[in-house]
PDB file of C-alpha atoms in Angstrom:
ATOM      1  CA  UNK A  25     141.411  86.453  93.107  1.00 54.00           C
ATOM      2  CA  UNK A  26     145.101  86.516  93.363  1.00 68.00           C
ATOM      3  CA  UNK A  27     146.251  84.770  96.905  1.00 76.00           C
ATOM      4  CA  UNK A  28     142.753  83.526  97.598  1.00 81.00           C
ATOM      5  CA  UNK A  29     142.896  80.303  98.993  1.00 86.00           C
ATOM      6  CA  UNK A  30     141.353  77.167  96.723  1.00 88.00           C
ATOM      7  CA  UNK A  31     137.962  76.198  97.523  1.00 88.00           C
ATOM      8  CA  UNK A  32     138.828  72.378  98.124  1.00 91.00           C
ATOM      9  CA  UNK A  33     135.013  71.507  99.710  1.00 91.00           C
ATOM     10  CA  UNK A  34     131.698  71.504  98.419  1.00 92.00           C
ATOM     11  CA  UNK A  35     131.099  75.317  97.786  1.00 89.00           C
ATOM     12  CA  UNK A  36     127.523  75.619  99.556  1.00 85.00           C
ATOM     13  CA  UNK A  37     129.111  74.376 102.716  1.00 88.00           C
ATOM     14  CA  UNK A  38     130.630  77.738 102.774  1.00 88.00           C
ATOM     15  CA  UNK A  39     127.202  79.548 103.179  1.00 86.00           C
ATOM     16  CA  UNK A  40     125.916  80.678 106.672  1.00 87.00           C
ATOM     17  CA  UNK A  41     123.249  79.021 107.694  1.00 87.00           C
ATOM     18  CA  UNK A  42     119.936  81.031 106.635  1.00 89.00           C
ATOM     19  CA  UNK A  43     116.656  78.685 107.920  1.00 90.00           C
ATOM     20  CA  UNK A  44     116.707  79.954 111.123  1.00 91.00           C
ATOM     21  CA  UNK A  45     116.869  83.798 110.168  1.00 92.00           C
ATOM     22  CA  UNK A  46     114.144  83.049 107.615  1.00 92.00           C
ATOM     23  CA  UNK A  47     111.817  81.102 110.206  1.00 93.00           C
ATOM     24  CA  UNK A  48     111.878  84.067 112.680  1.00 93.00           C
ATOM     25  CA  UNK A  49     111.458  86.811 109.866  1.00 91.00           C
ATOM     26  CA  UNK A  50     108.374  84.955 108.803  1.00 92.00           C
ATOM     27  CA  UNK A  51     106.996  84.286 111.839  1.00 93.00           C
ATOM     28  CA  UNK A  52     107.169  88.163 112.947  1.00 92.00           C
ATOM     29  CA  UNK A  53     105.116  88.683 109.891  1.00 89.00           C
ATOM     30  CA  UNK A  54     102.511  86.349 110.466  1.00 91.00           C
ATOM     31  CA  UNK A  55     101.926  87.764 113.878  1.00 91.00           C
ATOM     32  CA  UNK A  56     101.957  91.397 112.315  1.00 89.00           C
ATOM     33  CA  UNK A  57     100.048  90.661 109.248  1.00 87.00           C
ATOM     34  CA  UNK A  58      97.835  87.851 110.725  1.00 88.00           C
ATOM     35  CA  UNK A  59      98.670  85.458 108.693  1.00 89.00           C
ATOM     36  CA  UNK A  60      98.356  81.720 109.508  1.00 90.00           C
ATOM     37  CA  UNK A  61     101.255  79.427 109.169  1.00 91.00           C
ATOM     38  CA  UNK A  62     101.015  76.071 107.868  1.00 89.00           C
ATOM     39  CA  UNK A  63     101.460  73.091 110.390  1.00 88.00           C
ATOM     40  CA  UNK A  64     104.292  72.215 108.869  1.00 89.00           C
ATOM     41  CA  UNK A  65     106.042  75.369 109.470  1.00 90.00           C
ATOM     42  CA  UNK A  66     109.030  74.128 106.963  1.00 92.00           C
ATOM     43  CA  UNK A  67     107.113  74.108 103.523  1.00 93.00           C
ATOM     44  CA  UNK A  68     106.153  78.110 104.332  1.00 93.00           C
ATOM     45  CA  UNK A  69     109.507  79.155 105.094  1.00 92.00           C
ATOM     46  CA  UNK A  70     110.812  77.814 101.979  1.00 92.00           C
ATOM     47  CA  UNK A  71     108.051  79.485 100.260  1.00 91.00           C
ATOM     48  CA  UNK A  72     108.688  82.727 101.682  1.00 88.00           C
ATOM     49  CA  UNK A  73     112.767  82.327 101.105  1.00 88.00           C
ATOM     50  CA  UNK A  74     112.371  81.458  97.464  1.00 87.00           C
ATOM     51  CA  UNK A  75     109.580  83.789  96.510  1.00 83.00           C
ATOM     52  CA  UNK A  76     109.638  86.596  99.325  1.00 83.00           C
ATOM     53  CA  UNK A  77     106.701  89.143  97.753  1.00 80.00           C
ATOM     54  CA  UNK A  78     104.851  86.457  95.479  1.00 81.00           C
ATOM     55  CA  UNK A  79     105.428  83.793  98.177  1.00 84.00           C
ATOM     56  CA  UNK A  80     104.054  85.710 101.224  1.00 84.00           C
ATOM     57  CA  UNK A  81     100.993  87.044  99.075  1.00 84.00           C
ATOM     58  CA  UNK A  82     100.219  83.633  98.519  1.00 87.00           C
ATOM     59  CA  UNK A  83     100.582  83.049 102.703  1.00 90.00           C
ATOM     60  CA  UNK A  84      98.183  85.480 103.636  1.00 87.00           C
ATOM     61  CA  UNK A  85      95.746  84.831 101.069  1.00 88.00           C
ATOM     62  CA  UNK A  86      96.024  80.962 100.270  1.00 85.00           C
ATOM     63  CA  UNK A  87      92.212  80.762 101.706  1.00 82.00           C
ATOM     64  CA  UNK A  88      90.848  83.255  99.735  1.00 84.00           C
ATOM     65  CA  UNK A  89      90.608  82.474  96.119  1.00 79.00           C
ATOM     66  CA  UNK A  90      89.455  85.925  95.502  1.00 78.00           C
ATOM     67  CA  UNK A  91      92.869  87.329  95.799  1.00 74.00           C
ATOM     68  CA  UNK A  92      94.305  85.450  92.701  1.00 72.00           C
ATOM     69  CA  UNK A  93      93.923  84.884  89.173  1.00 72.00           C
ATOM     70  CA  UNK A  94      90.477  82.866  88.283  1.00 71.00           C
ATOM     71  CA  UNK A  95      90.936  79.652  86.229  1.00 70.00           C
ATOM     72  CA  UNK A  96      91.080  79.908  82.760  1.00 75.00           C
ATOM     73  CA  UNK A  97      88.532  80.305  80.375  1.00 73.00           C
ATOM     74  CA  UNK A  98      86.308  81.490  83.706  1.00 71.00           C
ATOM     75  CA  UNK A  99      87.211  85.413  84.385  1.00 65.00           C
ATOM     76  CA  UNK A 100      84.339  87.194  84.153  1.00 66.00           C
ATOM     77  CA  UNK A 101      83.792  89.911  81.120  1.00 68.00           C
ATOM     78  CA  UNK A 102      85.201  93.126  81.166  1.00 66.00           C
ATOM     79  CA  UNK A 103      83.580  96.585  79.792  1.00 66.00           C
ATOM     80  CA  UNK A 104      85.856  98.109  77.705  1.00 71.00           C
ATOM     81  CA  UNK A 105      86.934 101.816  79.220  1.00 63.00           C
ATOM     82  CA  UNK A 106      85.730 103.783  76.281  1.00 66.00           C
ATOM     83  CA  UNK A 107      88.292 106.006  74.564  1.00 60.00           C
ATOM     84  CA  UNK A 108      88.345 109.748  75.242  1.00 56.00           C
ATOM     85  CA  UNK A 109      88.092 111.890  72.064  1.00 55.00           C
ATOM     86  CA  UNK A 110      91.654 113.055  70.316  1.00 51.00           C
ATOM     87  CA  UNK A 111      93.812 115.555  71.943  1.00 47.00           C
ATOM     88  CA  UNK A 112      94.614 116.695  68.324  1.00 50.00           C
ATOM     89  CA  UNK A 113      94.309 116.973  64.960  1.00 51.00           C
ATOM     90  CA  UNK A 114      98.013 116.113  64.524  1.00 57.00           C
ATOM     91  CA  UNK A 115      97.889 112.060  65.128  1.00 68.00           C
ATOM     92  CA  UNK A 116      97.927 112.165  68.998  1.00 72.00           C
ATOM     93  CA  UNK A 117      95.131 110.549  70.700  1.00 79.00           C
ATOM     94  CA  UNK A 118      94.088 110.808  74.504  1.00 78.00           C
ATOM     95  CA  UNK A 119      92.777 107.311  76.231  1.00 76.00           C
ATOM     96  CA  UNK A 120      91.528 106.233  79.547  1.00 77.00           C
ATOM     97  CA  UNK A 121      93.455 103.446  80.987  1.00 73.00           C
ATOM     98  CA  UNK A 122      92.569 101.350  84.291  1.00 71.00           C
ATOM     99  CA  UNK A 123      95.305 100.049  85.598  1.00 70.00           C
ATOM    100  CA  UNK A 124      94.976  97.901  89.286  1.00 62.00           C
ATOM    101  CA  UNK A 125      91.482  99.960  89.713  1.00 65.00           C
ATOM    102  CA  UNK A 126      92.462 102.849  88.805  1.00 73.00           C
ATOM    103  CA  UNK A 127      92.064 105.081  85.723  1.00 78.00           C
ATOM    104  CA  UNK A 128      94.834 107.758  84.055  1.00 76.00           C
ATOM    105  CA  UNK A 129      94.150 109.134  81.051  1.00 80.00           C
ATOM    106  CA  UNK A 130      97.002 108.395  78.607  1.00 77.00           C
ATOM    107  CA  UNK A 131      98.192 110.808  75.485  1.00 79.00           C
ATOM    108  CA  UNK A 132      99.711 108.953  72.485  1.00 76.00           C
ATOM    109  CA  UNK A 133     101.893 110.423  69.877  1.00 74.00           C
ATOM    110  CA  UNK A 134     101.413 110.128  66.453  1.00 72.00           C
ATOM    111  CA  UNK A 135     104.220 107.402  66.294  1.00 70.00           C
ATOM    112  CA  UNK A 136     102.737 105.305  68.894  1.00 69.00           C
ATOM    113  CA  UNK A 137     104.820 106.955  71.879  1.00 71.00           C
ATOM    114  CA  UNK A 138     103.407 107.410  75.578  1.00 69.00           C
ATOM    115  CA  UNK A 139     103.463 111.654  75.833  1.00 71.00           C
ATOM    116  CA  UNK A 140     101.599 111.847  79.063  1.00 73.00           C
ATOM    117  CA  UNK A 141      99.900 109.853  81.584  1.00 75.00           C
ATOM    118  CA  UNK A 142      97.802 111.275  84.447  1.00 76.00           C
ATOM    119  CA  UNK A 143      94.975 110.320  86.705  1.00 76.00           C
ATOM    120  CA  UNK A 144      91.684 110.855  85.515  1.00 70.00           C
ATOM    121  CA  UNK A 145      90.161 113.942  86.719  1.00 62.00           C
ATOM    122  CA  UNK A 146      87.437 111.827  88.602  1.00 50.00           C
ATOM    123  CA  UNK A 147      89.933 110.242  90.989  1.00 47.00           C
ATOM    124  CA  UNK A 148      91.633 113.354  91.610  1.00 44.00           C
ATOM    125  CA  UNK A 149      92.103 115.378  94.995  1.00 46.00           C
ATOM    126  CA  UNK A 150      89.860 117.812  96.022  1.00 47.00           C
ATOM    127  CA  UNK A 151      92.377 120.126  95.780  1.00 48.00           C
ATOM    128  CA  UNK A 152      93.705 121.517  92.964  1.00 45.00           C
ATOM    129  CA  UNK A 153      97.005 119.571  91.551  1.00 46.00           C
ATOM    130  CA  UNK A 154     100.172 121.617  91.438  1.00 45.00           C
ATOM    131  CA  UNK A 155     101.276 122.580  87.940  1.00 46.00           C
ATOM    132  CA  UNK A 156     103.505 120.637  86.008  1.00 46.00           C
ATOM    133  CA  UNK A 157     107.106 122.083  84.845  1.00 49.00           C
ATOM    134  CA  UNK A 158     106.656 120.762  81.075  1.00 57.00           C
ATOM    135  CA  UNK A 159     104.763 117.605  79.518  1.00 71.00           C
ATOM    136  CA  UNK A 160     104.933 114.296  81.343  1.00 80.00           C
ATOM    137  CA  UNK A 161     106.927 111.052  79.608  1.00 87.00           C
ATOM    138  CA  UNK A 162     105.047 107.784  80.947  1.00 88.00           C
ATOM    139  CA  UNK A 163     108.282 104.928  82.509  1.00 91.00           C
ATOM    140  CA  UNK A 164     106.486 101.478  80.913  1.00 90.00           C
ATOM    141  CA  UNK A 165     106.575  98.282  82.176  1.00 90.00           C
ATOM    142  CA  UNK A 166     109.572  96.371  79.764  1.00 89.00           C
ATOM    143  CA  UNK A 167     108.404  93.179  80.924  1.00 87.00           C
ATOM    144  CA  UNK A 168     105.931  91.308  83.023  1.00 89.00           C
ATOM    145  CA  UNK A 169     106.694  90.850  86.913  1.00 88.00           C
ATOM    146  CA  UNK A 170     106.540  91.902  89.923  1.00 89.00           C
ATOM    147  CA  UNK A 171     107.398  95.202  91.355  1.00 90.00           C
ATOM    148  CA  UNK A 172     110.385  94.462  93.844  1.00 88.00           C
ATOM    149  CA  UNK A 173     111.441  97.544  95.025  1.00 89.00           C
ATOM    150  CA  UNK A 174     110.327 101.696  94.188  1.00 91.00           C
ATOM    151  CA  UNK A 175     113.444 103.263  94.657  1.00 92.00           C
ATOM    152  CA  UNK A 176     111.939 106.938  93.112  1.00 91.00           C
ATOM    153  CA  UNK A 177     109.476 108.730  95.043  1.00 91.00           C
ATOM    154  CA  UNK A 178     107.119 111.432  93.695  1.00 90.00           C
ATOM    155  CA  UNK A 179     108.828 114.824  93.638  1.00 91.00           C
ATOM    156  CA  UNK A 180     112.044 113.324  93.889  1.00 91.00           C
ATOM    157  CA  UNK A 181     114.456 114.913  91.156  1.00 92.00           C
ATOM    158  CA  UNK A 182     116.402 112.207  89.008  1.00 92.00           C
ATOM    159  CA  UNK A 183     119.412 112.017  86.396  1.00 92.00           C
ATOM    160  CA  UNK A 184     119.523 109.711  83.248  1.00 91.00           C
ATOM    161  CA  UNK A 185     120.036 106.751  84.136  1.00 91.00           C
ATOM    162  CA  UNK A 186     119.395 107.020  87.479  1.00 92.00           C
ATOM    163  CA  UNK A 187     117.314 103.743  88.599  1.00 92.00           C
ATOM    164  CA  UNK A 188     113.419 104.828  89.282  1.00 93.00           C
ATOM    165  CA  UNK A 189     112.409 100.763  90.415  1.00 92.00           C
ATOM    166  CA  UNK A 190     113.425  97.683  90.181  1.00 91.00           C
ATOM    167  CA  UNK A 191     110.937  94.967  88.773  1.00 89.00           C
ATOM    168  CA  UNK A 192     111.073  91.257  89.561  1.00 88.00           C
ATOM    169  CA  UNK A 193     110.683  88.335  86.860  1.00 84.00           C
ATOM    170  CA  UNK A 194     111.540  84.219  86.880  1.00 80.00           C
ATOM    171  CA  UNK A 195     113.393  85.572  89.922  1.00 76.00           C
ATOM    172  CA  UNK A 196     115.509  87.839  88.166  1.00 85.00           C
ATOM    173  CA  UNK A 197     115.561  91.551  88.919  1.00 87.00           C
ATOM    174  CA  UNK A 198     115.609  94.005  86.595  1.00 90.00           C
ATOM    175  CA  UNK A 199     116.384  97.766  87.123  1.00 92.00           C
ATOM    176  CA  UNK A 200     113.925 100.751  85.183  1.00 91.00           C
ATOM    177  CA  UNK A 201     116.426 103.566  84.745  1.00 91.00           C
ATOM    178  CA  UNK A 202     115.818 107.132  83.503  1.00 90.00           C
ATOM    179  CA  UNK A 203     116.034 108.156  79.909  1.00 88.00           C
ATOM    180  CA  UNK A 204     116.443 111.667  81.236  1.00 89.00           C
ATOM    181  CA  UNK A 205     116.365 113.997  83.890  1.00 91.00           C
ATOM    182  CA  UNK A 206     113.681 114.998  84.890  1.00 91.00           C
ATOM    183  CA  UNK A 207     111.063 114.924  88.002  1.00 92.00           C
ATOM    184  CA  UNK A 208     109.226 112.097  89.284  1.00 92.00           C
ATOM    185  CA  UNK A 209     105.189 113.871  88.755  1.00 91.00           C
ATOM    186  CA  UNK A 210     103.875 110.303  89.667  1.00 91.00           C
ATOM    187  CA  UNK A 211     104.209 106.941  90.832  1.00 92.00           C
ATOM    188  CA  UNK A 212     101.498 104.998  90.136  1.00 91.00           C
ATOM    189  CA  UNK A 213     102.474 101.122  91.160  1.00 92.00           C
ATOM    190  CA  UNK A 214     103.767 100.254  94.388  1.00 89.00           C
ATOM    191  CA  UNK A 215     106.523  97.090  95.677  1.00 87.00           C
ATOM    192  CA  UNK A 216     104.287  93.572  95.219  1.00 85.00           C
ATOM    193  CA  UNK A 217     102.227  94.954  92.662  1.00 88.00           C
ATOM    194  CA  UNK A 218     102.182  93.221  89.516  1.00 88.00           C
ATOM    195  CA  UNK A 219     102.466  94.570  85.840  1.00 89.00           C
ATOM    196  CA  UNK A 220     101.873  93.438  82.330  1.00 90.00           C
ATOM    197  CA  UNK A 221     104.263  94.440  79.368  1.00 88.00           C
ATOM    198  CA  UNK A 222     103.739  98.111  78.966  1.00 88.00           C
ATOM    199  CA  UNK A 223     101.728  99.117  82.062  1.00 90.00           C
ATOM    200  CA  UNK A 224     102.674 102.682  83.066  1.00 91.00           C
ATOM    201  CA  UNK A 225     105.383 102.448  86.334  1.00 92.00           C
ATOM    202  CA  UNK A 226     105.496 106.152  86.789  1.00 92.00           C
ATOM    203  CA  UNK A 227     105.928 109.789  84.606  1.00 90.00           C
ATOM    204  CA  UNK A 228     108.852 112.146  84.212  1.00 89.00           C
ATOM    205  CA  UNK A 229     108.616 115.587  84.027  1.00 85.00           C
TER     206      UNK A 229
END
C-alpha cells in the first residue's frame, strides 16, 4: 500500500494475542454444552482454534465412539433403499435417497441431472405442504466437507449468484452460490453437518 510503513519485525508479532479469547469462548461452551475439558486445558483450546466445528464435535464426543466413523473394514452392512419406479417414460427416473437419516425422494433427468428433490412422503408433516411455484432444482454438494455456515433459509427469495452456504474443506471455505433465482423450497443440511460429493444441500424453486 502506498505510504504504509515497512514491516521491519517478524510479521506474526503483529497479531493480537488470541489464546486468551479462545480459552474463555471454549470454556463457556463446555459449561453450556456439558462438555468436559481435558486436564490440560491447552491441547483443547488449540483443538477448538484450529478446527472450531470438527474440533469441538470431537470435544463433546471424544468418549463416545459411537459418534464417529467405525474403523475400517468394520462398518456394519447397509440395506440398500430400494429405487422407486420411473417418473416417466421419457428417461427420468425417481429414487429414494437417505441422507443423515433421512429420506427425499430424488427425480433424475434423462441426462443424469438432479430435477427435484423432496422429502419422502413418510417423513412429511401432518399437514399438508404448501404448493410449489414450479419444479424444484436440487444445490449438490461440489465437494466433501463440512457445512460451515447456512447463509439461505427456507422461503428466503435469492438471485444468481447469491451465496446459499458456505462449506468447509482442508480448512478452506468454499461458497455454494445460486445458478438462478429462485426460492429456497428446502434446506435439508444444517452448519457441522457433513457431506459427501454430491449430497443434496438444499432445492430452488
Amino acid at each position: 500500500m502506498d505510504g504504509a510503513d515497512p514491516i521491519t519485525c517478524r510479521p506474526a508479532d503483529l497479531l493480537k494475542p488470541e489464546l486468551h479469547i479462545l480459552t474463555d469462548e471454549l470454556i463457556a461452551k463446555s459449561k453450556e454444552e456439558g462438555i468436559l475439558l481435558a486436564e490440560a486445558q491447552v491441547d483443547d483450546v488449540l483443538t477448538y482454534a484450529l478446527f472450531p466445528q470438527v474440533g469441538l464435535k470431537f470435544l463433546k464426543n471424544r468418549g463416545n465412539p459411537e459418534a464417529f466413523e467405525p474403523v475400517p473394514g468394520t462398518e456394519p452392512a447397509v440395506a440398500p433403499v430400494p429405487a422407486a419406479a420411473p417418473a416417466s417414460t421419457g428417461g427420468v427416473e425417481a429414487y429414494s435417497v437417505q441422507v443423515n437419516g433421512q429420506t427425499y425422494d430424488v427425480v433424475v433427468g434423462p441426462q443424469g441431472e438432479l430435477t427435484s428433490v423432496t422429502p419422502a412422503a413418510s417423513q412429511a408433516a401432518p399437514t399438508a405442504p404448501a404448493p410449489s411455484a414450479g419444479p424444484s432444482e436440487a444445490v449438490a454438494a461440489p465437494l466433501a466437507g463440512n457445512i460451515f455456515k447456512v447463509v439461505a433459509k427456507q422461503g428466503h427469495q435469492v438471485q444468481e449468484g447469491d451465496v446459499l452456504l458456505i462449506l468447509e474443506a482442508m480448512k478452506m471455505e468454499t461458497e455454494i452460490r445460486a445458478t438462478r433465482a429462485g426460492t429456497v423450497q428446502d434446506v435439508m443440511v444444517k452448519e457441522g453437518d457433513s457431506v459427501t460429493v454430491g449430497s443434496p444441500l438444499m432445492s430452488l424453486a
